[in-house]
Structures are given as C-alpha cells and as structure tokens.
Amino acid sequence: MDVFMLQLFNGVSVSSILLLIALGLAITFGLMNVINMAHGELIMIGAYAAYVTQNLFRNYAPASVFDSYFIAAIPVSFLVAFLFGLLLETVLIRFMYGRPLDSLLATWGVGLVLQQLARSIFGAPNVGVTSPKWLDGGMTVASGVVLPYKRLFIIGLVIVCLLAMYVYIYRSNAGRRMRAVMQNREMAACLGISTRRVDAVTFAIGSGIAGIAGCALTLLGPIGPSIGTYYIVDAFMVVVLGGVGKLVGTVFGALGIGLTNTLFEFWTTASLGKVLVFLCIVAFLQWRPKGFVAMRTRSLD
Amino acid sequence: MGRTEKKPVRLMLLVFAVILALAGCGKANEPAAGTTETGGEKAAEESASSGDAGGEIKVGVLHSLSGTMAISEVSVKDAELMAIDEINAKGGVLGKKLVPVVEDGASDWPTFAEKARKLLSEDKVATVFGGWTSSSRKAMLPVFEELKGLLWYPVQYEGLETSPYIFYTGATTNQQIVPAVSWLLENRGKKFYLLGSDYVFPRTANKIIKEQLKAEGGEMAGEEYTPLGHTDYSTIISKIKAAKPDVVFNTLNGDSNVAFFKQLKDAGITSKDLTTLSVSVAEEEIRGIGTDVLAGHLAAWNYFETTDTAANKTFLDNYKKKYGADRVTADPIEAGYTAVYLWAAAVEKAGSTDVEKVKEAAKELEWDAPEGKVKIDGATQHLYKTARIGEVQSDGQFKELWNSGEALKPDPYLKSYPWAASLSSGS
C-alpha cells in the first residue's frame, strides 16, 4: 500500500515535471506550429538564470534572506527566457512561420550555439544550485511514505503556471487576439490585429515558461549546458501525444506519459520502461494520429 | 502563407550565418576523410620519429570537454596539461619540449575513436593520454592497436582487459571494487543493492560483485541500470526502499549522480539510514552534486585529496596555484597526472619515443606518485596501487576509513580469486 501511494505520487510528480517542460512548447509548437528545437536551451537559460540569482544573493544579500532567492529566481528565469525568446523571434523565427522543417533546422542550430555559449560562460562541468532550506526534506504521510517538498513545490508551481496560461489564453483580450491570429491569420489582420506583435509576444511567453521549467529543474538534477537535451524529446512527446494545439491535451499527454513511465519503470527497469512508453505512444498515435485531444478547426491544413 | 515566400534571400543569409557560427564553434581543422587510410602504415613506419621532430614532442590529450562526461573529464585534462607544463619547465623529455594536442571526445564513443585516429595519423603524436568511460576506451582500443599508438588510460575500470598498446594507470577491480565489497560485507551488512549506468563498466562490475557476494556470503537485494544522463530516480528510490538493502553499491557515472543523491536526500534517506558506496564519485563530482547532499556517503578510490604523502602536498599546491584555490583534485586527476610522468620517465629510460622501446622501458618502472609509490606491472601494463575507502565530510573532502596498507598487484582477470573463474572465460 505504501509503495502504491509512493508510486502514484512519483507518477504525478514526473507528470508535473513533464508538463512544466512541455507547457512552453505547447504554445510555440502547438499553437504557433514552430518546431522549436531550441526549447531545451531556453530551459537551460532558465536554469542558469536561477544559478546566477543564487550567486547574486549569496554575494550581495544578507545571509538571512538567502533562502528566499528561489522565489526571486522564478520571475528572473521567466524574464530572461522571455527576452531571449523575443530576440529569437524577431531575428529568426518570424521568417519561418509556415515552414516547419526550416524552423526545425534553424532552431536546432540556435540550440547548439546557445549550448556552446553556456559552456564558454559557465564552463563545461555542472554547477551546483543549493536548494533553499525550506524545500529540504519531505512531508511524512505514513511511515515510509515521504513526499519530498521539492516535488510538492513543483506540482504547485505547475498548477499556478497552468492557471495563469488558461486565464491568459482564454480569458484575456491579449489571449483572444492570440487565438484569433492562430486560427486565421489573414482574417485577424483584416480586423486590425497586429499579427507581428502577437506572434512575438506569444513566442516569448512560451520561452518564458520554458525558463520557469529550467528554474524548477535546478531543484532535482544537474545544471549543465546539455540539460535541455535531456528533456527536449520528452517535451515533444507530451505535446504530440496530447494533441497539437490544445492546452488540455498537453495536460493529458504529460499525465499519460508520467504515470505509465513510472509504472513500467517500477515493473521492469528504467531503460526498458522508457522503451515500453515509446511503444505505447507509437501504438496510440496509430490509433489516434491527432493525439488525445484533436483540434477542431476548418482552417487546419 | 503568402508572407513566408517574400524574403528567401534574407532567409538564406540567415541559414548561412547560423552554419558559419556553428563551424566557428567546432574545430575548423578536422581531418579530411580520405587521409586516414594510408595513415596507418605511415604512423607505423615513422613511429620511431613520430611527433618528436624539430626539438618538440607532440602528445595527445583526448577527453570529453563537452557532454555528460565533461563534469569528470575536464579536470583530468587540466592535470595532464599541468604535468606536461611541469616537465617542460624542467627541460622537457630527451631535451625536447612537450607540445600537447588537445581534442574533445564529446562524451561520444565514435568521436573518441575518430579523434584518436586523427591524433595518431594526422598529428603524429608520440602518445595519447585520455578517455574516461569504458565505452570510450573500448572504442579507442582497436584504433591504437591498428596504428600501434600508445594510450594512457587514467580511470578505474571493470578489468577483464589488457592491450599491448594501453597503459592503465587507474585501478582495476581487485584494487578498488573487490576490496570495497569485502570491506562492506565485514563492516556494513550483507544485503547489496546494485545501481549503475547502463553501459559496459557498471554491468561488468556488477557481474563481478555478484560472483563475489555468492562466494563471500553476501545477498542481492536488487539490481538497476539507468541510461547515461538519466535524471529521475524517484521510482528507483522507492524500489530501494522496498528492498531494504544494507548497502547500495553505486556505479552511476557522470551527472546522473547529481540527480540520484539529491533525490535520495529528499526522499528522507540519509547516510545514517543506508550506506551507499560509489566508485565514480570523487572530490570533483562532490563539487557538482553538493557537499550537503553527499556528506556521510562512502567512495572507494586509490587516492583522495587528503591522502597524506609528500608528493601529494607538492601536487596539490601546484594544482591549486595553477587552477585556483577552489579547485579540487581526485583519483582520476591524480592518475592522469601520474600517467604523464610515467610516460616521460619511460621515454627518458628508452632514449626514444618509439612505442615498442617505451613499452619495454616502462616495465617495472617505479614512481613516487601523489597516492604513494606506484609501479608498472610489466605483464599487464597496469599499476600497483593502494586501495582506499573514504567517507565524504561536510567540507567536500574524504576522511579515509580504510586502506590496503600496501600497493596491490594488478589482477585484471581476477585470476587469484577462485570465485571469478567463470568471469574471464565468459567475456
């Protein structure tokens, strides 16, 4: 029973991490149809932004407030990745709309450049990010079942991001304009929407969320120039499985992959578990090529 | 979609700019593909004079300077370069200056083989220092045997191998893993959980450990492998919890260790609840993982930064002076440094950089290494080394808990252990 509870929690926790890294991609790939191979590097930028924030706090702030650095790191990571996304969109991505293969190659190149840049600035070895004290340890639910605070925090963070995105896309004027542009660009332009600006802001928001994901990942694993490459495939899997173009599909995709992955890993081994997940995804996409939630639109293709 | 056709020229320019930027980042002087074919014969013919023309001797340094292994290998490269500098400062080898040619294996085994070939046939280096993972060594081995080059491999490994063209300056299993398992059985408990990265070193090491456990009264609680670069250990940690082992024998490599130990701590398991012993976590890795996460856990090596010898004091001082006071040394760093000195001594003794002459001169060569006296075993080209077990302290340094007292004779095929009889025949 303990093990079952723990595994269920692990499944939800892995799902939440998958969801966080895929949320930004759900916007840039799902909504804008840009195959952004540099998404992983935007995650990396967020992670390094958290690392820099930590160092600034350590060097310049009084020791008593050091533990609150992580709260500051989240908006900093978002902002840095947001600005990077904005820059990327204006100098590169805007030439690539509607040309998914070109965007794949170009952004892949950008990803390599960014990795090399990180290696030059921060060095090739991993850097240590000290987690704040208040996230150490875990909540003991029953004897032997400890839920790490870091994972609970990440689940909370994902829920906040998801809500914020929902409100932005479906309840705000900016979101309404964004959906209009995604659904029918020409018509939206005719109605006086500056599609250029909407494109740029949308892409930058997707990038910013990748930055938040990177900030959260500093709690769990290594921070190095190649951190993005560990997660980029998973992120695409989530979006494709969930159904391109739908936020709710991304949530289902992340939950599906996260839960089945932990289940398989528990029954078999880590390597075999991953293979089985891949096979399940392939089988599922044979059955429903458009993923869990298909977009209903007349203007698609 | 009309907007996308407008500016093909600008797009082309951009793509070109990206390609140029990429080419700039990589090595511009890659070898041309066709030149390697004849390289083999040439290298063999000219090996007597290879690399030492014009008052200089070129030596290769080949490590992962990028990718998942960079966390470990960059400092080994630094130590090798330092040894080369030191030797140059003392007048070089045979009165000639050593010129290092540094290449990046990029944590990718085929790249290691390719760069090794490049170093031997293009740069005509006299010897190569390099490699970390067994996969990279296994990939380079045929290249060195084909081109009759010399490789100095500085990392502990799973044994069951000898090559006439490789000198192994790290430990083989009977100098690290086998004594560590015996020590754990005596001091920490019988139930072992084996956790490793999914490639040749952990799998072979665990095969050996399983035989040893059978022979010495141990018990298996489980065995798990994760891909290199794996970062989610929550499920494996619950498996470990359920299996209730006395000891986790950790053969994870690279930065998976960061994720594993961070998550182990968060799951509420400390070194007080569970003994973990790692064979690929040294001072350098502790920096990346965090001392607060690792304190109290164990590691088995032949050298610690805290090892108390006169040679280590000098080595440590020079290393920190050169690379900064916050840098640490570790076992493979020391072994890489030792390798350069051993090669240089063999060349002096042979009076030539010719591979065969150097090999002959290297037999039974002794040197006062930072870890203590080491000697090259002529039969296997491995070193006699002292086995040590240390506990991570809160300052990131090891406290030595045990050592073997003398330098152990290398036994890569474990011929002196009856229980290992089935291992060497199998692979």
PDB file of C-alpha atoms in Angstrom, chain A residues 67 129-140 144-151 219-221, chain B residues 195 231 233-234 236-238 240-241 248 256-274 276 289-297 394:
ATOM      1  CA  ASP A  67      16.833  31.156   1.309  1.00  0.00           C
ATOM      2  CA  VAL A 129      22.491  25.069  -7.226  1.00  0.00           C
ATOM      3  CA  THR A 130      21.812  24.920  -3.498  1.00  0.00           C
ATOM      4  CA  SER A 131      18.161  24.344  -2.850  1.00  0.00           C
ATOM      5  CA  PRO A 132      16.607  26.650  -0.283  1.00  0.00           C
ATOM      6  CA  LYS A 133      16.398  25.190   3.204  1.00  0.00           C
ATOM      7  CA  TRP A 134      12.615  25.350   3.324  1.00  0.00           C
ATOM      8  CA  LEU A 135      12.410  22.875   0.465  1.00  0.00           C
ATOM      9  CA  ASP A 136      14.681  20.317   2.133  1.00  0.00           C
ATOM     10  CA  GLY A 137      13.226  17.079   3.346  1.00  0.00           C
ATOM     11  CA  GLY A 138       9.669  15.971   2.866  1.00  0.00           C
ATOM     12  CA  MET A 139       6.234  15.500   4.288  1.00  0.00           C
ATOM     13  CA  THR A 140       5.773  12.175   6.070  1.00  0.00           C
ATOM     14  CA  GLY A 144       7.934   5.047   4.881  1.00  0.00           C
ATOM     15  CA  VAL A 145       5.967   7.389   2.632  1.00  0.00           C
ATOM     16  CA  VAL A 146       7.839  10.658   2.394  1.00  0.00           C
ATOM     17  CA  LEU A 147       6.717  13.201  -0.166  1.00  0.00           C
ATOM     18  CA  PRO A 148       9.657  15.495  -0.936  1.00  0.00           C
ATOM     19  CA  TYR A 149       8.774  19.175  -0.529  1.00  0.00           C
ATOM     20  CA  LYS A 150      10.602  19.972  -3.757  1.00  0.00           C
ATOM     21  CA  ARG A 151       8.293  17.747  -5.737  1.00  0.00           C
ATOM     22  CA  LEU A 219      15.830  21.504  -7.614  1.00  0.00           C
ATOM     23  CA  LEU A 220      16.021  17.975  -8.980  1.00  0.00           C
ATOM     24  CA  GLY A 221      19.026  17.380 -11.138  1.00  0.00           C
TER      25      GLY A 221
ATOM     26  CA  LEU B 195      22.676   0.611  -9.079  1.00  0.00           C
ATOM     27  CA  THR B 231      17.663  12.302 -14.096  1.00  0.00           C
ATOM     28  CA  TYR B 233      15.306   8.463  -9.675  1.00  0.00           C
ATOM     29  CA  SER B 234      12.041   8.619  -7.726  1.00  0.00           C
ATOM     30  CA  ILE B 236      14.262   3.547  -8.244  1.00  0.00           C
ATOM     31  CA  ILE B 237      14.400   5.117  -4.799  1.00  0.00           C
ATOM     32  CA  SER B 238      11.045   3.570  -3.918  1.00  0.00           C
ATOM     33  CA  ILE B 240      15.394   0.607  -2.963  1.00  0.00           C
ATOM     34  CA  LYS B 241      13.124   1.490  -0.042  1.00  0.00           C
ATOM     35  CA  VAL B 248      23.731   0.495  -2.227  1.00  0.00           C
ATOM     36  CA  SER B 256      23.172  11.129 -13.024  1.00  0.00           C
ATOM     37  CA  ASN B 257      24.854  11.059  -9.629  1.00  0.00           C
ATOM     38  CA  VAL B 258      23.704  14.627  -9.012  1.00  0.00           C
ATOM     39  CA  ALA B 259      20.079  13.700  -9.559  1.00  0.00           C
ATOM     40  CA  PHE B 260      20.302  10.410  -7.649  1.00  0.00           C
ATOM     41  CA  PHE B 261      21.840  11.834  -4.477  1.00  0.00           C
ATOM     42  CA  LYS B 262      19.682  14.975  -4.460  1.00  0.00           C
ATOM     43  CA  GLN B 263      16.540  12.883  -4.756  1.00  0.00           C
ATOM     44  CA  LEU B 264      17.741  10.299  -2.236  1.00  0.00           C
ATOM     45  CA  LYS B 265      18.129  13.039   0.307  1.00  0.00           C
ATOM     46  CA  ASP B 266      14.707  14.484  -0.461  1.00  0.00           C
ATOM     47  CA  ALA B 267      13.121  11.077  -0.018  1.00  0.00           C
ATOM     48  CA  GLY B 268      14.340  11.295   3.571  1.00  0.00           C
ATOM     49  CA  ILE B 269      17.147   8.749   3.226  1.00  0.00           C
ATOM     50  CA  THR B 270      20.466   9.868   4.695  1.00  0.00           C
ATOM     51  CA  SER B 271      23.778   8.116   5.037  1.00  0.00           C
ATOM     52  CA  LYS B 272      22.658   7.117   8.539  1.00  0.00           C
ATOM     53  CA  ASP B 273      19.773   5.050   7.182  1.00  0.00           C
ATOM     54  CA  LEU B 274      21.592   3.485   4.280  1.00  0.00           C
ATOM     55  CA  THR B 276      25.993   3.951  -0.285  1.00  0.00           C
ATOM     56  CA  ILE B 289      26.500  17.383  -6.518  1.00  0.00           C
ATOM     57  CA  GLY B 290      26.783  19.496  -3.391  1.00  0.00           C
ATOM     58  CA  THR B 291      28.571  18.594  -0.160  1.00  0.00           C
ATOM     59  CA  ASP B 292      25.389  18.912   1.884  1.00  0.00           C
ATOM     60  CA  VAL B 293      23.803  16.181  -0.228  1.00  0.00           C
ATOM     61  CA  LEU B 294      26.738  13.765  -0.138  1.00  0.00           C
ATOM     62  CA  ALA B 295      28.130  14.093   3.385  1.00  0.00           C
ATOM     63  CA  GLY B 296      28.441  10.743   5.122  1.00  0.00           C
ATOM     64  CA  HIS B 297      28.340   8.641   1.946  1.00  0.00           C
ATOM     65  CA  SER B 394      30.902  18.281   5.188  1.00  0.00           C
TER      66      SER B 394
END
